[in-house]
Coordinates of C-alpha atoms in Angstrom, one line a residue:
X9 CA -14.6 16.3 -21.6
X10 CA -18.2 16.8 -22.7
X11 CA -20.8 14.0 -22.6
X12 CA -24.3 14.0 -24.0
X13 CA -27.2 13.5 -21.5
X14 CA -29.7 10.6 -21.9
X15 CA -32.6 12.9 -22.3
X16 CA -31.1 14.9 -25.1
X17 CA -28.4 13.0 -27.0
X18 CA -27.6 16.2 -29.0
X19 CA -26.7 18.4 -26.1
X20 CA -23.3 18.1 -24.4
X21 CA -22.0 19.3 -21.1
X22 CA -18.8 19.0 -19.2
X23 CA -18.7 16.2 -16.6
X24 CA -17.2 18.8 -14.2
X25 CA -20.3 21.0 -14.6
X26 CA -22.7 18.2 -13.5
X27 CA -20.8 15.7 -11.4
X28 CA -22.0 17.0 -8.0
X29 CA -25.7 17.3 -9.1
X30 CA -26.5 13.6 -10.0
X31 CA -29.6 12.4 -8.3
X32 CA -31.6 9.1 -8.6
X33 CA -34.4 9.3 -11.1
X34 CA -35.3 5.7 -12.0
X35 CA -35.3 2.6 -9.8
X36 CA -35.8 -0.9 -11.1
X37 CA -36.3 -3.5 -8.4
X38 CA -35.1 -7.1 -8.6
X39 CA -37.4 -10.0 -9.2
X40 CA -37.6 -10.8 -5.4
X41 CA -36.5 -9.0 -2.3
X42 CA -33.8 -11.7 -1.8
X43 CA -32.2 -11.1 -5.2
X44 CA -29.1 -9.0 -5.6
X45 CA -27.5 -7.6 -8.7
X46 CA -23.9 -8.7 -9.1
X47 CA -22.5 -6.9 -12.2
X48 CA -23.3 -4.0 -14.6
X49 CA -22.0 -3.2 -18.1
X50 CA -22.8 -0.7 -20.9
X51 CA -22.7 -1.4 -24.6
X52 CA -20.3 0.7 -26.8
X53 CA -23.1 3.1 -27.8
X54 CA -24.2 3.8 -24.3
X55 CA -27.7 3.0 -25.2
X56 CA -28.0 -0.3 -23.4
X57 CA -27.2 -1.6 -19.9
X58 CA -26.7 -5.3 -19.0
X59 CA -27.0 -6.5 -15.4
X60 CA -26.4 -10.0 -13.9
X61 CA -28.3 -11.2 -10.8
X62 CA -27.7 -13.9 -8.3
X63 CA -31.1 -15.4 -9.2
X64 CA -29.5 -16.7 -12.4
X65 CA -30.9 -14.0 -14.6
X66 CA -29.6 -11.3 -17.0
X67 CA -31.5 -8.0 -17.2
X68 CA -31.4 -5.6 -20.2
X69 CA -32.3 -1.9 -20.0
X70 CA -32.5 1.0 -22.4
X71 CA -30.6 3.9 -21.0
X72 CA -32.0 6.5 -23.3
X73 CA -35.6 5.6 -22.6
X74 CA -35.1 4.6 -19.0
X75 CA -36.8 1.3 -19.5
X76 CA -36.3 -2.4 -18.7
X77 CA -36.3 -4.3 -21.9
X78 CA -35.9 -8.0 -21.3
X79 CA -35.1 -10.8 -18.8
X80 CA -32.9 -13.7 -19.9
X81 CA -32.5 -16.7 -17.6
X82 CA -29.5 -18.9 -17.1
X83 CA -31.0 -21.2 -14.5
X84 CA -28.8 -24.2 -15.3
X85 CA -25.5 -22.4 -15.2
X86 CA -26.0 -19.2 -13.2
X87 CA -24.7 -15.8 -14.4
X88 CA -22.1 -13.3 -13.2
X89 CA -19.7 -10.7 -14.7
X90 CA -22.0 -10.2 -17.7
X91 CA -20.3 -8.1 -20.5
X92 CA -21.4 -6.7 -23.8
X93 CA -19.2 -7.6 -26.7
X94 CA -18.7 -5.0 -29.5
X95 CA -21.9 -6.4 -31.0
X96 CA -24.8 -5.1 -28.9
X97 CA -26.9 -8.2 -29.3
X98 CA -24.3 -10.6 -28.0
X99 CA -22.9 -10.9 -24.5
X100 CA -20.5 -12.9 -22.4
X101 CA -20.9 -14.0 -18.9
X102 CA -19.3 -16.4 -16.3
X103 CA -21.1 -19.5 -15.0
X104 CA -21.7 -19.7 -11.3
X105 CA -22.6 -23.4 -11.1
X106 CA -22.3 -26.8 -12.9
X107 CA -18.9 -25.7 -14.4
X108 CA -16.7 -22.6 -14.8
X109 CA -17.3 -22.1 -18.5
X110 CA -17.6 -18.6 -20.0
X111 CA -20.8 -18.4 -22.2
X112 CA -21.3 -16.3 -25.3
X113 CA -25.0 -15.6 -25.8
X114 CA -27.2 -13.9 -28.4
X115 CA -29.7 -11.7 -26.5
X116 CA -31.8 -11.6 -29.7
X117 CA -32.9 -15.2 -29.6
X118 CA -31.4 -16.4 -26.2
X119 CA -29.2 -18.9 -28.0
X120 CA -25.6 -19.7 -27.1
X121 CA -23.1 -18.8 -29.8
X122 CA -20.0 -20.4 -28.2
X123 CA -18.5 -21.8 -25.0
X124 CA -15.1 -20.9 -23.7
X125 CA -13.8 -23.7 -21.5
X126 CA -10.5 -23.4 -19.7
X127 CA -11.0 -22.3 -16.1
X128 CA -11.3 -25.1 -13.5
X129 CA -12.5 -22.7 -10.7
X130 CA -14.8 -19.7 -10.6
X131 CA -14.1 -16.9 -13.0
X132 CA -13.3 -13.6 -11.2
X133 CA -12.8 -11.1 -14.0
X134 CA -13.9 -10.6 -17.6
X135 CA -12.4 -7.7 -19.6
X136 CA -13.2 -6.9 -23.2
X137 CA -10.5 -5.5 -25.5
X138 CA -11.5 -2.0 -26.5
X139 CA -10.1 -2.5 -30.1
X140 CA -10.9 -6.0 -31.1
X141 CA -13.0 -9.1 -30.4
X142 CA -10.5 -10.4 -27.9
X143 CA -11.1 -10.6 -24.1
X144 CA -9.3 -11.6 -20.9
X145 CA -10.5 -13.8 -18.1
X146 CA -9.1 -14.5 -14.7
X147 CA -10.1 -17.2 -12.2
X148 CA -9.6 -18.7 -8.8
X149 CA -7.5 -21.4 -10.5
X150 CA -4.7 -18.8 -10.8
X151 CA -5.0 -18.7 -14.6
X152 CA -5.4 -15.8 -17.0
X153 CA -6.7 -16.6 -20.4
X154 CA -6.6 -14.5 -23.6
X155 CA -9.5 -15.4 -25.9
X156 CA -11.0 -14.4 -29.2
X157 CA -14.7 -14.5 -29.7
X158 CA -14.1 -16.4 -32.9
X159 CA -12.5 -19.4 -31.3
X160 CA -13.4 -21.7 -28.4
X161 CA -9.7 -22.3 -27.6
X162 CA -7.7 -19.7 -25.7
X163 CA -5.1 -17.7 -27.7
X164 CA -2.8 -17.5 -24.7
X165 CA -2.5 -18.4 -21.0
X166 CA -0.6 -17.1 -18.0
X167 CA -0.4 -19.0 -14.7
X168 CA -0.1 -16.4 -11.9
X169 CA -0.8 -17.0 -8.3
X170 CA -3.8 -14.9 -7.1
X171 CA -4.3 -13.2 -10.4
X172 CA -8.0 -12.3 -10.0
X173 CA -8.3 -9.1 -12.0
X174 CA -7.3 -7.9 -15.5
X175 CA -7.8 -4.8 -17.5
X176 CA -6.8 -3.4 -20.9
X177 CA -5.4 0.1 -21.2
X178 CA -7.5 2.4 -23.5
X179 CA -5.0 1.9 -26.4
X180 CA -5.3 -1.9 -26.2
X181 CA -1.6 -2.3 -26.2
X182 CA -1.1 -3.0 -22.5
X183 CA -2.8 -5.4 -20.1
X184 CA -2.7 -5.0 -16.3
X185 CA -3.1 -8.0 -14.1
X186 CA -3.6 -7.7 -10.3
X187 CA -2.3 -10.5 -8.1
X188 CA -3.7 -10.2 -4.7
X189 CA -1.5 -13.0 -3.3
X190 CA 1.7 -11.3 -4.4
X191 CA 0.4 -7.8 -3.6
X192 CA 1.4 -6.7 -7.1
X193 CA 0.1 -5.2 -10.4
X194 CA 1.8 -6.6 -13.4
X195 CA 1.9 -4.8 -16.8
X196 CA 2.3 -6.8 -20.0
X197 CA 2.8 -5.7 -23.6
X198 CA -0.2 -7.3 -25.3
X199 CA 1.9 -8.3 -28.3
X200 CA 4.3 -10.1 -26.0
X201 CA 2.1 -11.3 -23.2
X202 CA 4.0 -14.6 -23.1
X203 CA 7.1 -12.7 -22.0
X204 CA 7.8 -11.3 -18.6
X205 CA 5.9 -8.2 -17.5
X206 CA 7.7 -5.0 -18.5
X207 CA 6.6 -3.4 -15.1
X208 CA 5.6 -4.6 -11.7
X209 CA 4.0 -2.4 -9.1
X210 CA 4.5 -3.6 -5.5
X211 CA 1.5 -2.7 -3.3
X212 CA 2.8 -4.0 0.0
X213 CA 3.8 -0.7 1.4
X214 CA 0.5 1.0 0.3
X215 CA -1.5 -1.9 1.9
X216 CA 0.5 -1.8 5.1
X217 CA -0.2 1.9 5.5
X218 CA -3.9 2.1 4.5
X219 CA -5.4 -1.5 4.7
X220 CA -3.1 -3.4 7.1
X221 CA -5.8 -5.7 8.4
X222 CA -6.7 -7.1 5.0
X223 CA -3.4 -7.2 3.0
X224 CA -3.8 -9.2 -0.2
X225 CA -7.4 -10.2 0.5
X226 CA -9.8 -7.3 -0.2
X227 CA -9.2 -6.1 -3.7
X228 CA -12.4 -5.9 -5.8
X229 CA -11.5 -4.1 -9.0
X230 CA -8.8 -3.1 -11.5
X231 CA -9.5 -0.3 -14.0
X232 CA -7.6 2.1 -16.2
X233 CA -8.8 5.6 -16.7
X234 CA -9.8 6.5 -20.2
X235 CA -6.8 8.8 -20.6
X236 CA -4.5 5.9 -19.7
X237 CA -2.7 7.8 -17.0
X238 CA -4.2 6.2 -13.9
X239 CA -5.0 2.8 -12.5
X240 CA -7.6 2.2 -9.9
X241 CA -7.4 -0.7 -7.4
X242 CA -10.8 -1.0 -5.7
X243 CA -11.1 -2.6 -2.3
X244 CA -13.8 -3.7 0.1
X245 CA -12.1 -1.7 2.9
X246 CA -11.9 1.9 4.0
X247 CA -10.8 3.2 0.6
X248 CA -9.3 2.6 -2.8
X249 CA -5.8 3.0 -4.4
X250 CA -5.3 5.5 -7.2
X251 CA -2.0 4.7 -9.0
X252 CA 0.1 6.3 -11.7
X253 CA -0.3 3.9 -14.6
X254 CA 3.3 4.6 -15.9
X255 CA 5.4 4.1 -12.8
X256 CA 2.9 2.8 -10.2
X257 CA 3.4 5.4 -7.5
X258 CA 0.5 6.1 -5.3
X259 CA -1.4 9.3 -6.4
X260 CA -4.0 9.0 -3.6
X261 CA -5.8 6.8 -1.3
X262 CA -9.5 7.5 -1.8
X263 CA -10.9 7.3 1.7
X264 CA -14.5 6.5 2.5
X265 CA -15.4 7.0 6.1
X266 CA -18.7 5.2 5.9
X267 CA -17.0 2.0 4.9
X268 CA -17.6 -0.7 2.3
X269 CA -20.9 -1.7 0.7
X270 CA -20.9 -5.4 1.7
X271 CA -19.9 -7.4 -1.4
X272 CA -17.4 -10.2 -1.1
X273 CA -14.1 -10.0 -3.0
X274 CA -12.9 -13.0 -5.0
X275 CA -11.4 -15.8 -3.0
X276 CA -13.2 -14.6 0.2
X277 CA -13.8 -17.4 2.7
X278 CA -16.6 -15.5 4.3
X279 CA -19.2 -16.1 1.6
X280 CA -21.7 -13.4 0.8
X281 CA -22.9 -11.8 -2.4
X282 CA -20.3 -11.3 -5.1
X283 CA -19.8 -8.0 -7.0
X284 CA -17.5 -6.4 -9.5
X285 CA -16.3 -3.5 -7.3
X286 CA -18.2 -0.5 -6.0
X287 CA -16.2 2.2 -7.8
X288 CA -15.5 3.5 -11.3
X289 CA -13.9 6.4 -13.2
X290 CA -15.9 9.1 -15.0
X291 CA -15.4 9.1 -18.8
X292 CA -13.0 12.0 -18.6
X293 CA -10.8 10.2 -16.0
X294 CA -11.0 13.1 -13.6
X295 CA -13.6 11.8 -11.1
X296 CA -14.0 8.6 -9.2
X297 CA -17.5 7.6 -8.1
X298 CA -18.0 5.0 -5.4
X299 CA -20.4 3.5 -2.9
X300 CA -20.2 4.4 0.8
X301 CA -21.6 2.1 3.4
X302 CA -25.3 1.5 3.5
X303 CA -26.4 4.7 1.8
X304 CA -25.3 7.3 -0.7
X305 CA -22.5 7.4 -3.3
X306 CA -19.5 9.7 -3.0
X307 CA -17.2 11.4 -5.6
X308 CA -13.5 12.0 -5.5
X309 CA -11.7 14.7 -7.7
X310 CA -8.4 13.3 -8.8
X311 CA -7.2 16.8 -9.8
X312 CA -7.5 17.9 -6.1
X313 CA -4.1 17.2 -4.5
X314 CA -4.4 14.8 -1.5
X315 CA -2.9 15.7 1.8
X316 CA 0.7 14.9 2.8
X317 CA -0.5 11.5 4.0
X318 CA -1.8 10.9 0.4
X319 CA -5.4 10.6 1.7
X320 CA -8.0 12.0 -0.7
X321 CA -11.5 12.6 0.8
X322 CA -14.7 12.8 -1.2
X323 CA -15.5 16.3 -2.4
X324 CA -19.3 15.7 -2.6
X325 CA -21.9 13.1 -1.7
X326 CA -24.6 11.9 -4.0
X327 CA -27.6 11.2 -1.7
X328 CA -29.6 8.0 -1.9
X329 CA -31.3 5.9 0.7
X330 CA -29.7 2.6 -0.3
X331 CA -26.4 1.0 -1.1
X332 CA -24.3 1.6 -4.3
X333 CA -22.8 -1.9 -4.2
X334 CA -21.9 -1.7 -7.9
X335 CA -21.3 1.5 -9.8
X336 CA -20.9 2.4 -13.5
X337 CA -20.7 5.6 -15.5
X338 CA -22.2 5.4 -19.0
X339 CA -19.4 6.0 -21.6
X340 CA -21.5 8.1 -23.9
X341 CA -24.1 9.9 -21.7
X342 CA -24.2 11.7 -18.4
X343 CA -25.8 8.8 -16.7
X344 CA -24.5 7.0 -13.6
X345 CA -26.0 3.6 -12.7
X346 CA -25.7 1.9 -9.3
X347 CA -27.1 -1.4 -8.1
X348 CA -27.6 -3.6 -5.0
X349 CA -31.1 -5.0 -4.6
X350 CA -32.2 -2.6 -7.3
X351 CA -30.8 -0.9 -10.3
X352 CA -30.8 2.9 -10.0
X353 CA -30.4 5.4 -12.9
X354 CA -28.8 8.8 -11.8
X355 CA -28.9 11.9 -14.0
X356 CA -27.9 15.6 -13.3
X357 CA -30.5 17.4 -11.3
X358 CA -30.4 20.5 -13.4
X359 CA -33.1 21.1 -16.1
X360 CA -30.7 23.2 -18.1
X361 CA -28.2 20.4 -18.4
X362 CA -30.6 17.6 -19.4

């Protein structure tokens, strides 16, 4: 897969040609040293980045120009899991105080367009449908809601114990729901989401082997690869689970020896700063980029067969003197963004590829 670079939107290079050469080039600090970024999201064009902070603010950036654009405050309700809709000037985010409403905001004039009320405890996941104005939400109330941006009422609802994460497949025909309590990934036909799941992947054996001290408590993310062939289950432990999206078998356990990046998974009783997972796929689905301890990022190559023990080790480090507690890969440009106390833009360190 070829992806344009931010500096020259007309040139394209293969992700495989540049993945090991990404280096930090821009750093945007938070408002105060105590403030942490808790979520990142790109708009469909790849031109803009949206970040939520635990100081009840939303931050907008221009990826092409490498600039901070605007700060929007949500002091009354807090903000987390901020997501662009398919309309670049309107966003969704979860409240962190007062109530558990999902808010639909115009970034143009900082006016609310709609409120989505349904969850009675904190929202843990927001996932936009790639092909429509629908979205999914999960919460600590064990409910999964299917919404349309055009209605304040949910289009559907599932009650599933410990269902803290949801993701659409790239074709927008399948939804995956991760239930940490039941150690399972459930796949639903979107057209028949009110029916039983057509597939259930049991994670107990994988957890018992690779994360035995934290079974059912440390999942942080659920994501399909863009080719629809793989599912990534992020954890706050020693690694992440790469699954076959069709039959659920373990392709690899992506091990990180430097350990987690310090964010609390949903439902954690230990407190701490929330996040949205410190791992993501590259746009071509081949690479996985993730945080590693208190410094650097690492990259796994899914086309490199793991050992007989199914352990896959990073094939390269991306050096940085700070945490990559949240990681995202721009869908349209060769730009990686990480965040912790600051937002960091990474581009390939090769003048011929930029």
